[in-house]
Coordinates of C-alpha atoms in Angstrom, one line a residue:
M1 CA -92.3 166.7 5.9
K2 CA -89.0 164.0 5.6
A3 CA -89.9 160.4 6.1
S4 CA -88.0 157.5 7.8
R5 CA -86.1 155.5 5.6
R6 CA -89.6 152.6 6.1
S7 CA -91.9 155.3 5.6
T8 CA -90.2 156.1 2.2
A9 CA -89.3 152.7 0.6
A10 CA -89.9 151.9 -2.6
A11 CA -92.9 149.7 -3.2
A12 CA -94.7 149.1 0.6
A13 CA -97.1 145.6 0.8
I14 CA -99.1 147.4 -2.1
A15 CA -97.0 148.5 -4.4
T16 CA -96.9 148.3 -8.5
A17 CA -94.2 149.2 -8.9
A18 CA -91.7 146.9 -11.5
L19 CA -92.3 143.0 -11.3
L20 CA -89.0 141.0 -11.5
T21 CA -88.6 138.9 -14.2
A22 CA -86.8 136.1 -13.2
C23 CA -89.7 135.4 -10.1
S24 CA -92.6 136.4 -12.3
T25 CA -91.7 133.8 -14.6
G26 CA -90.8 131.1 -12.5
T27 CA -87.0 131.3 -13.4
T28 CA -84.5 129.6 -11.6
T29 CA -80.9 130.8 -12.1
G30 CA -77.7 128.3 -9.9
S31 CA -78.4 124.4 -10.7
G32 CA -81.1 122.7 -11.3
S33 CA -82.1 119.5 -10.5
N34 CA -81.2 117.6 -14.0
G35 CA -77.0 118.7 -12.1
G36 CA -76.3 121.3 -15.0
D37 CA -74.9 124.5 -13.5
S38 CA -74.7 128.0 -14.4
S39 CA -73.9 131.4 -12.3
A40 CA -76.5 133.2 -10.8
A41 CA -77.0 136.9 -11.5
P42 CA -78.5 138.9 -9.2
V43 CA -82.6 139.6 -10.5
S44 CA -82.6 143.2 -12.2
T45 CA -85.4 145.4 -11.3
T46 CA -85.2 148.8 -10.5
L47 CA -87.3 150.4 -7.4
G48 CA -88.2 153.6 -8.8
A49 CA -87.5 157.3 -7.7
A50 CA -89.4 159.2 -5.2
T51 CA -91.2 162.0 -6.1
N52 CA -91.7 164.4 -3.6
G53 CA -91.1 162.4 -1.1
V54 CA -93.7 159.4 -1.8
P55 CA -92.4 156.1 -3.4
A56 CA -92.7 155.4 -6.9
A57 CA -94.4 152.2 -6.2
I58 CA -97.0 154.1 -3.9
T59 CA -98.0 156.6 -6.2
A60 CA -98.1 154.0 -8.8
A61 CA -101.2 152.6 -5.5
G62 CA -102.4 156.1 -5.4
G63 CA -100.7 157.5 -2.6
T64 CA -100.0 161.4 -3.6
E65 CA -98.3 162.7 0.2
L66 CA -96.8 161.1 3.1
L67 CA -99.8 162.2 5.8
S68 CA -98.0 163.9 8.8
T69 CA -101.5 163.2 11.5
P70 CA -101.0 161.1 14.4
K71 CA -101.0 157.4 13.6
P72 CA -103.2 154.5 14.6
D73 CA -101.1 151.6 17.2
G74 CA -99.5 149.0 15.2
V75 CA -98.7 151.8 11.4
E76 CA -95.8 152.8 10.2
A77 CA -96.8 155.0 7.8
Q78 CA -100.0 156.9 6.0
Y79 CA -100.4 158.3 1.9
G80 CA -103.4 160.4 1.0
P81 CA -105.1 160.9 -0.7
V82 CA -108.3 160.4 2.1
C83 CA -110.2 157.9 0.2
K84 CA -114.4 158.1 1.1
G85 CA -116.5 155.6 -0.1
A86 CA -118.8 157.9 -1.7
D87 CA -117.1 159.2 -4.2
L88 CA -117.4 155.5 -5.7
G89 CA -121.1 155.9 -4.8
I90 CA -120.9 153.7 -2.1
G91 CA -123.8 153.9 1.2
K92 CA -122.8 153.5 4.6
I93 CA -123.2 150.6 6.3
D94 CA -125.0 149.8 9.4
F95 CA -122.2 147.5 10.8
K96 CA -124.7 146.0 13.8
K97 CA -127.2 144.8 11.0
D98 CA -124.7 144.5 7.1
T99 CA -122.8 141.9 6.5
I100 CA -118.6 141.9 6.0
G101 CA -116.9 139.4 3.9
W102 CA -113.2 138.2 4.4
A103 CA -111.4 136.8 1.9
Q104 CA -108.9 134.8 2.4
S105 CA -106.5 134.0 -0.6
E106 CA -104.3 130.9 0.8
K107 CA -105.3 127.8 2.5
E108 CA -104.4 127.8 6.7
A109 CA -101.4 125.7 6.7
N110 CA -99.0 128.3 7.8
P111 CA -98.6 130.8 10.4
F112 CA -99.3 133.6 8.4
R113 CA -102.3 132.6 7.0
I114 CA -104.1 131.3 10.5
A115 CA -102.9 134.6 12.4
S116 CA -104.1 136.6 9.5
T117 CA -108.1 135.2 9.2
K118 CA -107.5 134.6 13.0
S119 CA -107.4 138.6 13.0
Q120 CA -110.0 139.8 11.3
V121 CA -112.3 137.0 12.5
E122 CA -111.8 137.9 15.6
T123 CA -112.1 141.7 15.2
A124 CA -115.4 141.4 13.6
K125 CA -116.7 139.2 16.5
S126 CA -115.8 142.1 19.0
K127 CA -117.1 144.8 16.8
G128 CA -120.4 142.6 17.0
W129 CA -120.3 142.3 12.9
K130 CA -121.7 139.3 10.8
L131 CA -118.8 138.4 9.2
L132 CA -118.5 136.3 6.2
T133 CA -115.2 134.0 5.1
T134 CA -113.9 132.4 2.4
N135 CA -110.5 130.7 1.4
A136 CA -109.5 130.7 -2.0
Q137 CA -107.1 127.3 -1.8
S138 CA -104.2 129.4 -3.2
N139 CA -106.7 129.2 -6.8
V140 CA -107.5 133.1 -8.4
Q141 CA -110.5 131.9 -10.4
Q142 CA -111.6 130.9 -7.1
E143 CA -111.1 133.9 -4.9
N144 CA -113.1 136.3 -8.2
S145 CA -115.6 133.8 -7.3
D146 CA -115.5 133.9 -3.3
I147 CA -116.0 138.0 -3.8
K148 CA -118.4 137.8 -6.5
G149 CA -120.6 135.1 -4.1
M150 CA -120.3 136.6 -0.8
I151 CA -121.2 140.1 -2.9
D152 CA -124.4 138.2 -4.2
K153 CA -125.2 136.9 -0.4
G154 CA -125.6 140.7 0.3
A155 CA -122.3 141.8 1.5
K156 CA -121.9 145.8 1.7
A157 CA -117.6 145.1 2.1
I158 CA -114.9 142.5 1.4
I159 CA -111.8 142.9 3.3
F160 CA -109.6 140.9 1.1
S161 CA -105.6 139.2 0.6
P162 CA -105.1 139.1 -3.2
I163 CA -103.9 135.7 -3.9
N164 CA -101.6 137.8 -6.4
S165 CA -100.7 140.7 -8.1
T166 CA -103.2 139.9 -11.6
G167 CA -105.6 138.2 -11.9
L168 CA -108.7 139.4 -9.7
G169 CA -109.6 142.5 -11.9
D170 CA -113.4 141.1 -12.5
A171 CA -113.6 140.6 -8.5
I172 CA -112.6 144.2 -8.4
A173 CA -115.0 145.7 -11.4
Y174 CA -118.3 142.9 -9.9
A175 CA -117.9 144.9 -6.8
K176 CA -117.3 148.8 -8.0
S177 CA -120.2 147.8 -10.3
K178 CA -122.6 147.1 -7.3
H179 CA -121.3 149.8 -4.9
V180 CA -119.7 147.3 -2.5
A181 CA -115.9 148.9 -0.4
M182 CA -113.3 146.8 -1.6
V183 CA -110.4 146.8 1.5
P184 CA -107.2 145.0 0.1
V185 CA -104.8 143.7 2.7
D186 CA -101.5 142.1 3.0
R187 CA -100.5 142.0 -1.1
N188 CA -101.6 144.4 -4.2
I189 CA -103.2 144.6 -7.1
T190 CA -100.8 145.4 -9.9
G191 CA -102.7 149.0 -11.6
V192 CA -105.1 149.0 -8.9
Q193 CA -105.2 152.4 -7.4
G194 CA -106.8 153.1 -3.7
C195 CA -109.4 155.6 -3.7
K196 CA -110.4 155.4 -7.3
D197 CA -110.4 151.7 -8.1
V198 CA -110.3 150.7 -5.1
G199 CA -111.1 151.6 -0.7
P200 CA -107.8 152.1 1.4
Q201 CA -105.5 149.6 1.1
L202 CA -103.1 148.4 3.8
G203 CA -99.7 146.1 3.7
S204 CA -96.3 145.7 5.1
D205 CA -93.3 147.4 3.3
F206 CA -92.0 144.4 1.8
V207 CA -88.5 145.8 0.5
E208 CA -87.7 147.6 4.0
Q209 CA -88.0 143.7 4.6
G210 CA -86.0 143.0 2.3
R211 CA -83.8 146.1 3.5
R212 CA -83.6 145.2 6.4
A213 CA -82.5 141.0 6.0
A214 CA -80.3 142.4 4.2
D215 CA -78.7 144.2 6.6
A216 CA -78.7 140.8 9.4
M217 CA -77.4 139.3 6.4
I218 CA -74.6 141.2 6.3
K219 CA -73.8 141.4 10.3
A220 CA -74.2 137.8 10.5
T221 CA -71.4 136.9 7.8
G222 CA -69.1 139.9 8.6
G223 CA -69.8 140.7 4.9
T224 CA -68.4 137.7 2.9
A225 CA -70.9 134.8 1.9
N226 CA -71.7 132.8 -0.8
L227 CA -75.6 133.2 -0.6
A228 CA -78.2 131.5 -1.3
I229 CA -82.0 133.0 -1.9
L230 CA -85.6 131.5 -1.6
L231 CA -87.6 132.9 -2.8
G232 CA -91.3 133.4 -3.1
A233 CA -93.7 132.2 -5.1
P234 CA -93.9 133.7 -8.7
G235 CA -96.4 136.7 -9.5
V236 CA -96.8 138.3 -6.5
N237 CA -95.2 141.9 -5.3
V238 CA -94.2 140.2 -2.2
T239 CA -91.4 138.0 -4.0
D240 CA -90.7 141.2 -5.8
D241 CA -90.4 143.9 -3.2
R242 CA -88.6 141.2 -0.5
T243 CA -85.6 140.3 -3.6
A244 CA -85.2 143.7 -4.6
G245 CA -85.4 145.4 -1.1
F246 CA -82.3 142.8 -0.5
L247 CA -80.5 143.5 -3.5
D248 CA -80.7 146.6 -3.2
E249 CA -79.2 147.0 0.1
L250 CA -76.3 144.4 -0.7
K251 CA -75.8 147.0 -3.0
Q252 CA -76.1 150.2 -0.8
K253 CA -74.4 148.6 1.7
N254 CA -70.7 148.2 -0.8
A255 CA -71.2 144.5 0.4
S256 CA -69.8 142.6 -2.9
G257 CA -67.9 140.1 0.2
I258 CA -71.7 138.7 0.2
K259 CA -71.5 135.8 -3.3
V260 CA -75.1 135.3 -4.5
I261 CA -74.9 132.2 -5.9
F262 CA -78.0 131.0 -5.8
Q263 CA -81.8 131.5 -6.7
Q264 CA -84.5 129.6 -7.0
T265 CA -88.3 129.6 -6.5
G266 CA -89.4 127.6 -3.0
N267 CA -93.2 129.0 -3.8
F268 CA -93.3 130.3 0.7
T269 CA -94.0 126.6 1.1
R270 CA -91.7 124.5 3.6
E271 CA -92.0 121.7 1.1
D272 CA -90.5 123.3 -1.6
G273 CA -88.2 125.6 0.5
K274 CA -86.6 121.3 1.4
S275 CA -86.2 120.6 -2.0
V276 CA -85.0 123.8 -3.5
T277 CA -82.4 123.4 -0.7
E278 CA -81.3 119.8 -1.2
T279 CA -80.7 120.4 -4.8
L280 CA -79.0 123.6 -3.6
L281 CA -76.6 121.4 -0.9
R282 CA -76.0 119.2 -4.0
A283 CA -74.7 122.1 -6.7
H284 CA -73.2 124.4 -4.0
P285 CA -72.1 122.2 -1.1
D286 CA -70.1 125.2 -0.1
V287 CA -72.4 127.8 0.6
N288 CA -73.4 129.6 3.8
A289 CA -75.6 132.0 3.9
I290 CA -79.4 131.2 3.5
Y291 CA -82.1 134.2 2.7
A292 CA -85.5 132.6 2.8
E293 CA -88.3 135.1 2.0
N294 CA -90.2 133.4 4.2
D295 CA -90.3 131.7 7.6
E296 CA -91.6 128.6 6.2
M297 CA -89.1 128.3 3.0
G298 CA -86.5 128.6 5.8
L299 CA -87.7 125.9 8.4
G300 CA -87.9 123.5 5.3
A301 CA -84.1 124.6 4.4
L302 CA -83.0 123.6 7.8
A303 CA -84.7 120.4 7.4
A304 CA -82.6 119.9 4.1
L305 CA -79.2 121.3 6.1
D306 CA -80.3 119.0 9.1
D307 CA -80.3 116.2 7.2
A308 CA -76.5 116.8 5.7
G309 CA -75.1 118.0 9.1
K310 CA -75.4 121.4 8.1
S311 CA -77.5 123.0 10.5
G312 CA -76.8 125.7 13.1
T313 CA -75.7 129.8 11.8
S314 CA -72.1 128.2 13.0
K315 CA -72.0 126.2 9.0
V316 CA -75.1 128.2 7.3
H317 CA -76.3 131.4 8.2
I318 CA -80.5 131.9 7.8
V319 CA -82.5 135.1 7.5
S320 CA -85.9 135.2 6.9
I321 CA -89.2 136.9 7.1
D322 CA -92.7 136.3 8.6
G323 CA -91.8 136.4 12.9
T324 CA -93.7 132.7 13.5
K325 CA -92.5 130.8 16.3
G326 CA -91.2 128.3 14.8
A327 CA -88.2 130.5 12.9
V328 CA -88.2 132.7 16.0
Q329 CA -87.5 129.6 18.1
A330 CA -85.0 128.5 15.4
I331 CA -82.9 131.7 16.5
V332 CA -83.2 130.3 19.8
D333 CA -81.6 127.0 19.2
G334 CA -78.7 129.0 17.1
N335 CA -80.3 127.3 13.8
F336 CA -81.2 131.2 12.5
D337 CA -79.3 134.4 12.8
A338 CA -82.6 136.4 12.7
V339 CA -86.1 136.8 11.7
I340 CA -87.9 140.0 9.6
E341 CA -91.1 140.0 10.7
S342 CA -94.5 141.0 8.4
N343 CA -97.2 141.5 10.8
P344 CA -100.9 139.3 9.7
A345 CA -103.1 141.3 12.2
F346 CA -104.2 143.1 9.5
G347 CA -107.5 142.9 11.1
P348 CA -108.0 146.3 13.5
A349 CA -106.2 148.5 11.2
A350 CA -108.4 147.5 8.3
Q351 CA -111.7 147.0 10.0
T352 CA -110.8 150.3 11.7
A353 CA -109.8 151.7 8.1
L354 CA -113.4 150.5 6.3
E355 CA -115.5 152.5 9.5
A356 CA -113.6 155.3 8.1
Y357 CA -114.0 154.8 4.6
V358 CA -117.9 154.4 4.4
N359 CA -119.4 156.0 7.4
G360 CA -116.6 159.0 8.9
D361 CA -114.1 161.6 7.1
G362 CA -112.4 159.0 5.3
A363 CA -108.8 156.3 5.6
P364 CA -105.9 157.4 3.4
A365 CA -104.6 155.8 0.1
V366 CA -102.0 153.7 1.3
T367 CA -101.7 152.3 5.1
I368 CA -97.8 151.0 6.1
T369 CA -98.6 148.8 9.0
T370 CA -95.4 148.2 11.6
D371 CA -93.1 145.0 11.5
N372 CA -90.4 144.2 14.6
Q373 CA -87.4 142.2 14.2
Y374 CA -85.7 139.5 15.6
D375 CA -82.4 138.1 16.8
K376 CA -80.5 136.3 19.5
S377 CA -81.2 139.8 22.4
N378 CA -85.2 139.3 21.7
A379 CA -85.9 136.1 20.4
Q380 CA -86.7 134.3 23.6
Q381 CA -88.5 136.7 25.0
A382 CA -91.3 137.3 21.6
I383 CA -91.6 134.0 22.2
S384 CA -92.2 134.3 25.6
S385 CA -94.8 137.1 25.4
G386 CA -96.7 135.0 22.1
T387 CA -95.4 138.2 20.0
A388 CA -94.1 136.1 17.6
Y389 CA -96.9 134.1 15.9

C-alpha cells in the first residue's frame, strides 16, 4: 500500500531519529541580548530515508509496516507490528476495579496541557475507570518519581506524556520490571520502541506539522521574506521535528526567497516568545515573518510586535502550531496568517489502545493522530464551534 505524504512523513510524534544540534544544546543563531550579530544558518539535520514506505523515525520507534486496516476516528495512520501486553509479561486488567495512571509532564499553564489532561480525565470518567493523575511541573526527575509512585500505589498501567526525549529510562525500566503497561502519548522517548520497551505509542506527526507550517508561510509571504524561527524547548523531538520539517519543506519547494535570519529557543512559553521577539526586533528590524513552533510563543511574539507598532500580517506574517483559541482568534483579528493544529485530545485513542493492548487483540506500535489547520477561511468557524481549544 502506498501511503500519503502525511502518513509517510519522517519522524512522527514518536520519532526517535536525529536530534538537531542547535535545538538540543539551546544554541542561538542570530543576535543575542548582548547586541552582537551573527548570520543565522539553517539547522543541519537529516530526516532519514524510508524503508518499504516506513519513515526512518517510525522504524526507530518500533514500526515496521504501514497498516491498511480501518483506522479509528481521529487517526491518520497506524504502523505495525501489533503489540500485545502478554509479550512483555503484562497481565489482563480489570478496568472497572484496577487503577490506571496519567502522568502529565508540564504544568497546566497553557491550553495544550489543560486540554491534554482534560481529555484523559474525562475519557476515563466516561469509562468508569479509577484514574490517578500527576503533574511533573516540567521536571524530569519528578516525572520518573511520579510514574514509579503510581506503580507503587497499585497502578496497572500508565499513560504518560514524556517531559523530553531522554531521561525517563528509570521509570520505564521500573514499569517493565513490574509488568506494568506503559503508553506514551505526544512526545517520544529516544531509543524506546513500541512493543519492546513500552506499549503502543500515540502522537501527532511533528515533521508534517512543520511542513504544513512552511507551506502556509510560503503562501502568506508569496515566497519572499526575512524570517525568524522561534524554536521550542531544547531536547525534545517536537522542537527537532517541527524545525526539520519546516526547513526541509522550504528546500523542497525551492522557497529560496524566504531567508532565515534568526533562530532562538523560546522554550514553548509566551514569556520567552515575547522576550526573544524583542531581541529579534532590535537586531533585525527588517524581519517580516515569524514561524513560532507553538502558539504560546507566537502569542508572545505578537505582544512584542504590538508594543513595537508592528502587529498585523501586513507588517509581520506569523504562522504557529497548536490550534489554541488565542492563536486562532489572532487569525480572525488579522495578526496571524495560519495555525497548524497539534491535537492534544489523546484520551479516547490512548485508552482504547491500552484496552486492546492488554485485554484484546493488540494495538499498533505507532499511531499518528489527525491534526486540523486554520486560516482566514475557517478560523471564525473553529472559534464558534469550539474546535479550537
